[in-house]
PDB file of C-alpha atoms in Angstrom:
ATOM      1  CA  UNK A   1     -71.863 146.167-191.179  1.00  0.00           C
ATOM      2  CA  UNK A   2     -74.684 143.901-190.093  1.00  0.00           C
ATOM      3  CA  UNK A   3     -75.376 141.754-193.126  1.00  0.00           C
ATOM      4  CA  UNK A   4     -78.833 140.465-193.954  1.00  0.00           C
ATOM      5  CA  UNK A   5     -80.119 138.509-196.922  1.00  0.00           C
ATOM      6  CA  UNK A   6     -82.080 141.564-198.059  1.00  0.00           C
ATOM      7  CA  UNK A   7     -79.069 143.898-197.992  1.00  0.00           C
ATOM      8  CA  UNK A   8     -76.895 141.457-199.933  1.00  0.00           C
ATOM      9  CA  UNK A   9     -79.668 140.633-202.426  1.00  0.00           C
ATOM     10  CA  UNK A  10     -80.352 144.332-203.081  1.00  0.00           C
ATOM     11  CA  UNK A  11     -76.700 145.107-203.812  1.00  0.00           C
ATOM     12  CA  UNK A  12     -76.275 142.045-206.026  1.00  0.00           C
ATOM     13  CA  UNK A  13     -79.449 142.991-207.911  1.00  0.00           C
ATOM     14  CA  UNK A  14     -78.546 146.652-208.403  1.00  0.00           C
ATOM     15  CA  UNK A  15     -74.792 146.302-209.012  1.00  0.00           C
ATOM     16  CA  UNK A  16     -74.446 142.980-210.779  1.00  0.00           C
ATOM     17  CA  UNK A  17     -77.745 142.032-212.393  1.00  0.00           C
ATOM     18  CA  UNK A  18     -79.671 145.227-213.188  1.00  0.00           C
ATOM     19  CA  UNK A  19     -77.974 145.993-216.514  1.00  0.00           C
ATOM     20  CA  UNK A  20     -78.209 142.416-217.795  1.00  0.00           C
ATOM     21  CA  UNK A  21     -81.702 141.508-216.607  1.00  0.00           C
ATOM     22  CA  UNK A  22     -85.237 142.581-217.402  1.00  0.00           C
ATOM     23  CA  UNK A  23     -86.837 141.140-214.262  1.00  0.00           C
ATOM     24  CA  UNK A  24     -85.534 140.485-210.744  1.00  0.00           C
ATOM     25  CA  UNK A  25     -87.698 138.744-208.134  1.00  0.00           C
ATOM     26  CA  UNK A  26     -86.734 138.189-204.516  1.00  0.00           C
ATOM     27  CA  UNK A  27     -87.631 135.096-202.479  1.00  0.00           C
ATOM     28  CA  UNK A  28     -88.962 133.255-205.494  1.00  0.00           C
ATOM     29  CA  UNK A  29     -89.807 129.625-206.190  1.00  0.00           C
ATOM     30  CA  UNK A  30     -90.930 130.027-209.802  1.00  0.00           C
ATOM     31  CA  UNK A  31     -88.452 127.325-210.918  1.00  0.00           C
ATOM     32  CA  UNK A  32     -90.038 124.858-208.492  1.00  0.00           C
ATOM     33  CA  UNK A  33     -87.341 125.450-205.882  1.00  0.00           C
ATOM     34  CA  UNK A  34     -86.629 128.390-203.612  1.00  0.00           C
ATOM     35  CA  UNK A  35     -84.062 130.970-204.629  1.00  0.00           C
ATOM     36  CA  UNK A  36     -83.266 134.259-202.931  1.00  0.00           C
ATOM     37  CA  UNK A  37     -83.118 136.210-206.202  1.00  0.00           C
ATOM     38  CA  UNK A  38     -84.467 134.982-209.518  1.00  0.00           C
ATOM     39  CA  UNK A  39     -83.182 137.012-212.449  1.00  0.00           C
ATOM     40  CA  UNK A  40     -84.388 136.869-216.037  1.00  0.00           C
ATOM     41  CA  UNK A  41     -81.755 138.057-218.498  1.00  0.00           C
ATOM     42  CA  UNK A  42     -82.469 140.193-221.548  1.00  0.00           C
ATOM     43  CA  UNK A  43     -82.297 137.015-223.658  1.00  0.00           C
ATOM     44  CA  UNK A  44     -84.836 135.297-221.325  1.00  0.00           C
ATOM     45  CA  UNK A  45     -82.555 132.965-219.395  1.00  0.00           C
ATOM     46  CA  UNK A  46     -82.859 132.311-215.645  1.00  0.00           C
ATOM     47  CA  UNK A  47     -80.129 133.121-213.122  1.00  0.00           C
ATOM     48  CA  UNK A  48     -80.596 131.807-209.565  1.00  0.00           C
ATOM     49  CA  UNK A  49     -78.813 133.659-206.741  1.00  0.00           C
ATOM     50  CA  UNK A  50     -78.582 132.114-203.281  1.00  0.00           C
ATOM     51  CA  UNK A  51     -77.655 134.572-200.524  1.00  0.00           C
ATOM     52  CA  UNK A  52     -75.805 133.220-197.503  1.00  0.00           C
ATOM     53  CA  UNK A  53     -75.042 135.122-194.285  1.00  0.00           C
ATOM     54  CA  UNK A  54     -73.310 132.327-192.395  1.00  0.00           C
ATOM     55  CA  UNK A  55     -70.899 129.525-193.213  1.00  0.00           C
ATOM     56  CA  UNK A  56     -73.306 126.961-191.749  1.00  0.00           C
ATOM     57  CA  UNK A  57     -76.092 128.176-194.049  1.00  0.00           C
ATOM     58  CA  UNK A  58     -73.681 128.051-196.991  1.00  0.00           C
ATOM     59  CA  UNK A  59     -72.557 124.497-196.202  1.00  0.00           C
ATOM     60  CA  UNK A  60     -76.150 123.283-195.821  1.00  0.00           C
ATOM     61  CA  UNK A  61     -77.195 124.591-199.253  1.00  0.00           C
ATOM     62  CA  UNK A  62     -75.773 121.642-201.233  1.00  0.00           C
ATOM     63  CA  UNK A  63     -78.176 119.300-199.402  1.00  0.00           C
ATOM     64  CA  UNK A  64     -81.290 121.075-200.721  1.00  0.00           C
ATOM     65  CA  UNK A  65     -83.604 119.114-203.003  1.00  0.00           C
ATOM     66  CA  UNK A  66     -82.925 121.401-205.955  1.00  0.00           C
ATOM     67  CA  UNK A  67     -79.430 119.895-206.211  1.00  0.00           C
ATOM     68  CA  UNK A  68     -80.603 116.262-206.334  1.00  0.00           C
ATOM     69  CA  UNK A  69     -82.475 114.306-208.987  1.00  0.00           C
ATOM     70  CA  UNK A  70     -84.251 111.284-207.586  1.00  0.00           C
ATOM     71  CA  UNK A  71     -84.645 108.521-210.145  1.00  0.00           C
ATOM     72  CA  UNK A  72     -87.314 105.857-210.204  1.00  0.00           C
ATOM     73  CA  UNK A  73     -87.851 103.009-212.643  1.00  0.00           C
ATOM     74  CA  UNK A  74     -91.145 101.161-212.488  1.00  0.00           C
ATOM     75  CA  UNK A  75     -91.554 101.730-208.751  1.00  0.00           C
ATOM     76  CA  UNK A  76     -87.887 101.125-207.914  1.00  0.00           C
ATOM     77  CA  UNK A  77     -86.147 104.175-206.567  1.00  0.00           C
ATOM     78  CA  UNK A  78     -82.551 104.531-207.615  1.00  0.00           C
ATOM     79  CA  UNK A  79     -79.895 106.489-205.766  1.00  0.00           C
ATOM     80  CA  UNK A  80     -80.229 110.274-206.052  1.00  0.00           C
ATOM     81  CA  UNK A  81     -77.954 111.921-208.600  1.00  0.00           C
ATOM     82  CA  UNK A  82     -76.351 115.300-208.052  1.00  0.00           C
ATOM     83  CA  UNK A  83     -77.397 118.066-210.419  1.00  0.00           C
ATOM     84  CA  UNK A  84     -74.954 120.591-211.851  1.00  0.00           C
ATOM     85  CA  UNK A  85     -77.706 123.237-212.056  1.00  0.00           C
ATOM     86  CA  UNK A  86     -81.149 123.572-210.488  1.00  0.00           C
ATOM     87  CA  UNK A  87     -84.039 122.881-212.904  1.00  0.00           C
ATOM     88  CA  UNK A  88     -84.785 125.690-215.423  1.00  0.00           C
ATOM     89  CA  UNK A  89     -81.629 127.572-214.380  1.00  0.00           C
ATOM     90  CA  UNK A  90     -79.051 128.852-216.870  1.00  0.00           C
ATOM     91  CA  UNK A  91     -76.574 130.102-214.224  1.00  0.00           C
ATOM     92  CA  UNK A  92     -76.373 129.689-210.454  1.00  0.00           C
ATOM     93  CA  UNK A  93     -74.520 131.968-208.029  1.00  0.00           C
ATOM     94  CA  UNK A  94     -73.907 132.054-204.304  1.00  0.00           C
ATOM     95  CA  UNK A  95     -73.586 135.535-202.783  1.00  0.00           C
ATOM     96  CA  UNK A  96     -72.140 136.100-199.325  1.00  0.00           C
ATOM     97  CA  UNK A  97     -70.053 138.534-197.272  1.00  0.00           C
ATOM     98  CA  UNK A  98     -66.384 138.486-198.219  1.00  0.00           C
ATOM     99  CA  UNK A  99     -65.411 138.322-194.539  1.00  0.00           C
ATOM    100  CA  UNK A 100     -67.048 134.887-194.251  1.00  0.00           C
ATOM    101  CA  UNK A 101     -65.343 133.441-197.297  1.00  0.00           C
ATOM    102  CA  UNK A 102     -62.308 131.200-197.225  1.00  0.00           C
ATOM    103  CA  UNK A 103     -61.111 129.320-200.317  1.00  0.00           C
ATOM    104  CA  UNK A 104     -61.387 126.070-198.347  1.00  0.00           C
ATOM    105  CA  UNK A 105     -65.167 126.555-198.664  1.00  0.00           C
ATOM    106  CA  UNK A 106     -65.053 125.837-202.407  1.00  0.00           C
ATOM    107  CA  UNK A 107     -65.436 122.142-201.564  1.00  0.00           C
ATOM    108  CA  UNK A 108     -68.884 122.941-200.107  1.00  0.00           C
ATOM    109  CA  UNK A 109     -70.176 124.785-203.167  1.00  0.00           C
ATOM    110  CA  UNK A 110     -73.480 123.265-204.257  1.00  0.00           C
ATOM    111  CA  UNK A 111     -72.012 122.565-207.692  1.00  0.00           C
ATOM    112  CA  UNK A 112     -68.683 123.041-209.474  1.00  0.00           C
ATOM    113  CA  UNK A 113     -70.732 125.044-212.014  1.00  0.00           C
ATOM    114  CA  UNK A 114     -71.895 127.552-209.368  1.00  0.00           C
ATOM    115  CA  UNK A 115     -70.450 131.037-209.381  1.00  0.00           C
ATOM    116  CA  UNK A 116     -69.463 133.058-206.321  1.00  0.00           C
ATOM    117  CA  UNK A 117     -70.223 136.706-205.575  1.00  0.00           C
ATOM    118  CA  UNK A 118     -68.530 138.277-202.559  1.00  0.00           C
ATOM    119  CA  UNK A 119     -69.954 141.393-200.933  1.00  0.00           C
ATOM    120  CA  UNK A 120     -67.765 143.832-198.999  1.00  0.00           C
ATOM    121  CA  UNK A 121     -68.462 147.022-197.058  1.00  0.00           C
ATOM    122  CA  UNK A 122     -65.678 149.450-197.948  1.00  0.00           C
ATOM    123  CA  UNK A 123     -66.150 152.474-195.662  1.00  0.00           C
ATOM    124  CA  UNK A 124     -69.881 152.610-196.204  1.00  0.00           C
ATOM    125  CA  UNK A 125     -69.764 151.686-199.894  1.00  0.00           C
ATOM    126  CA  UNK A 126     -70.902 148.153-200.662  1.00  0.00           C
ATOM    127  CA  UNK A 127     -68.938 146.390-203.404  1.00  0.00           C
ATOM    128  CA  UNK A 128     -70.014 143.165-205.121  1.00  0.00           C
ATOM    129  CA  UNK A 129     -67.183 141.235-206.740  1.00  0.00           C
ATOM    130  CA  UNK A 130     -67.377 138.090-208.809  1.00  0.00           C
ATOM    131  CA  UNK A 131     -64.882 135.674-207.255  1.00  0.00           C
ATOM    132  CA  UNK A 132     -65.828 132.862-209.641  1.00  0.00           C
ATOM    133  CA  UNK A 133     -68.031 133.020-212.732  1.00  0.00           C
ATOM    134  CA  UNK A 134     -70.869 130.540-213.056  1.00  0.00           C
ATOM    135  CA  UNK A 135     -70.666 127.949-215.807  1.00  0.00           C
ATOM    136  CA  UNK A 136     -73.756 128.277-218.038  1.00  0.00           C
ATOM    137  CA  UNK A 137     -76.126 125.360-218.430  1.00  0.00           C
ATOM    138  CA  UNK A 138     -76.198 124.924-222.207  1.00  0.00           C
ATOM    139  CA  UNK A 139     -79.322 122.757-221.919  1.00  0.00           C
ATOM    140  CA  UNK A 140     -81.345 125.420-220.073  1.00  0.00           C
ATOM    141  CA  UNK A 141     -84.107 126.666-222.306  1.00  0.00           C
ATOM    142  CA  UNK A 142     -85.065 130.297-222.672  1.00  0.00           C
ATOM    143  CA  UNK A 143     -88.334 131.387-221.131  1.00  0.00           C
ATOM    144  CA  UNK A 144     -91.321 131.549-223.418  1.00  0.00           C
ATOM    145  CA  UNK A 145     -93.106 134.912-223.656  1.00  0.00           C
ATOM    146  CA  UNK A 146     -95.877 133.522-221.414  1.00  0.00           C
ATOM    147  CA  UNK A 147     -93.337 132.412-218.794  1.00  0.00           C
ATOM    148  CA  UNK A 148     -91.581 135.802-218.919  1.00  0.00           C
ATOM    149  CA  UNK A 149     -94.913 137.548-218.343  1.00  0.00           C
ATOM    150  CA  UNK A 150     -95.623 135.170-215.445  1.00  0.00           C
ATOM    151  CA  UNK A 151     -92.321 136.087-213.760  1.00  0.00           C
ATOM    152  CA  UNK A 152     -92.874 139.804-214.481  1.00  0.00           C
ATOM    153  CA  UNK A 153     -96.339 139.604-212.910  1.00  0.00           C
ATOM    154  CA  UNK A 154     -94.811 138.033-209.806  1.00  0.00           C
ATOM    155  CA  UNK A 155     -92.180 140.806-209.612  1.00  0.00           C
ATOM    156  CA  UNK A 156     -94.916 143.430-209.984  1.00  0.00           C
ATOM    157  CA  UNK A 157     -96.988 141.906-207.175  1.00  0.00           C
ATOM    158  CA  UNK A 158     -93.895 141.748-204.937  1.00  0.00           C
ATOM    159  CA  UNK A 159     -93.327 145.466-205.549  1.00  0.00           C
ATOM    160  CA  UNK A 160     -96.877 146.325-204.438  1.00  0.00           C
ATOM    161  CA  UNK A 161     -96.504 144.054-201.398  1.00  0.00           C
ATOM    162  CA  UNK A 162     -93.321 145.943-200.488  1.00  0.00           C
ATOM    163  CA  UNK A 163     -95.152 149.268-200.725  1.00  0.00           C
ATOM    164  CA  UNK A 164     -97.902 147.940-198.462  1.00  0.00           C
ATOM    165  CA  UNK A 165     -95.350 146.707-195.913  1.00  0.00           C
ATOM    166  CA  UNK A 166     -93.659 150.109-195.913  1.00  0.00           C
ATOM    167  CA  UNK A 167     -96.993 151.857-195.397  1.00  0.00           C
ATOM    168  CA  UNK A 168     -97.768 149.595-192.406  1.00  0.00           C
ATOM    169  CA  UNK A 169     -94.371 150.475-190.915  1.00  0.00           C
ATOM    170  CA  UNK A 170     -94.940 154.203-191.416  1.00  0.00           C
ATOM    171  CA  UNK A 171     -98.391 154.025-189.772  1.00  0.00           C
ATOM    172  CA  UNK A 172     -96.960 152.217-186.747  1.00  0.00           C
ATOM    173  CA  UNK A 173     -94.120 154.733-186.317  1.00  0.00           C
TER     174      UNK A 173
END
């Protein structure tokens, strides 16, 4: 199968997250940093899913700003410190095709707290398996009702944008 971020994200959302989450938003930066799928659980916690379709993309992820906290004291900038979780995130997962995965890649995970979801095409049926569970960030706060509505509004607008894109495609065909 030809994997794309959209295909992987859709299967992760529908197979892994749909029963546990009230809102799922693709290509979202609500937390202040980009994530491929932002999920809000039924108890209003944020799960960040990063979808990777190549090993190079996977290895580069740990260098993103969301994994580094830059300290400054009175104008002096200290060395950046690695974060265990992105800001506002309760759990973080990486999702990628199983055929790309090798256990030697664990050393390139963005954080030892990150979970791993592997996607596999089994004769036309896509399976999503949790290879490693994410460690929850006990300090991550739950969303307030206003924040939950903000994320839901974003998901709603994305849905209408998707309908519009589909209509444009149908008109062109």
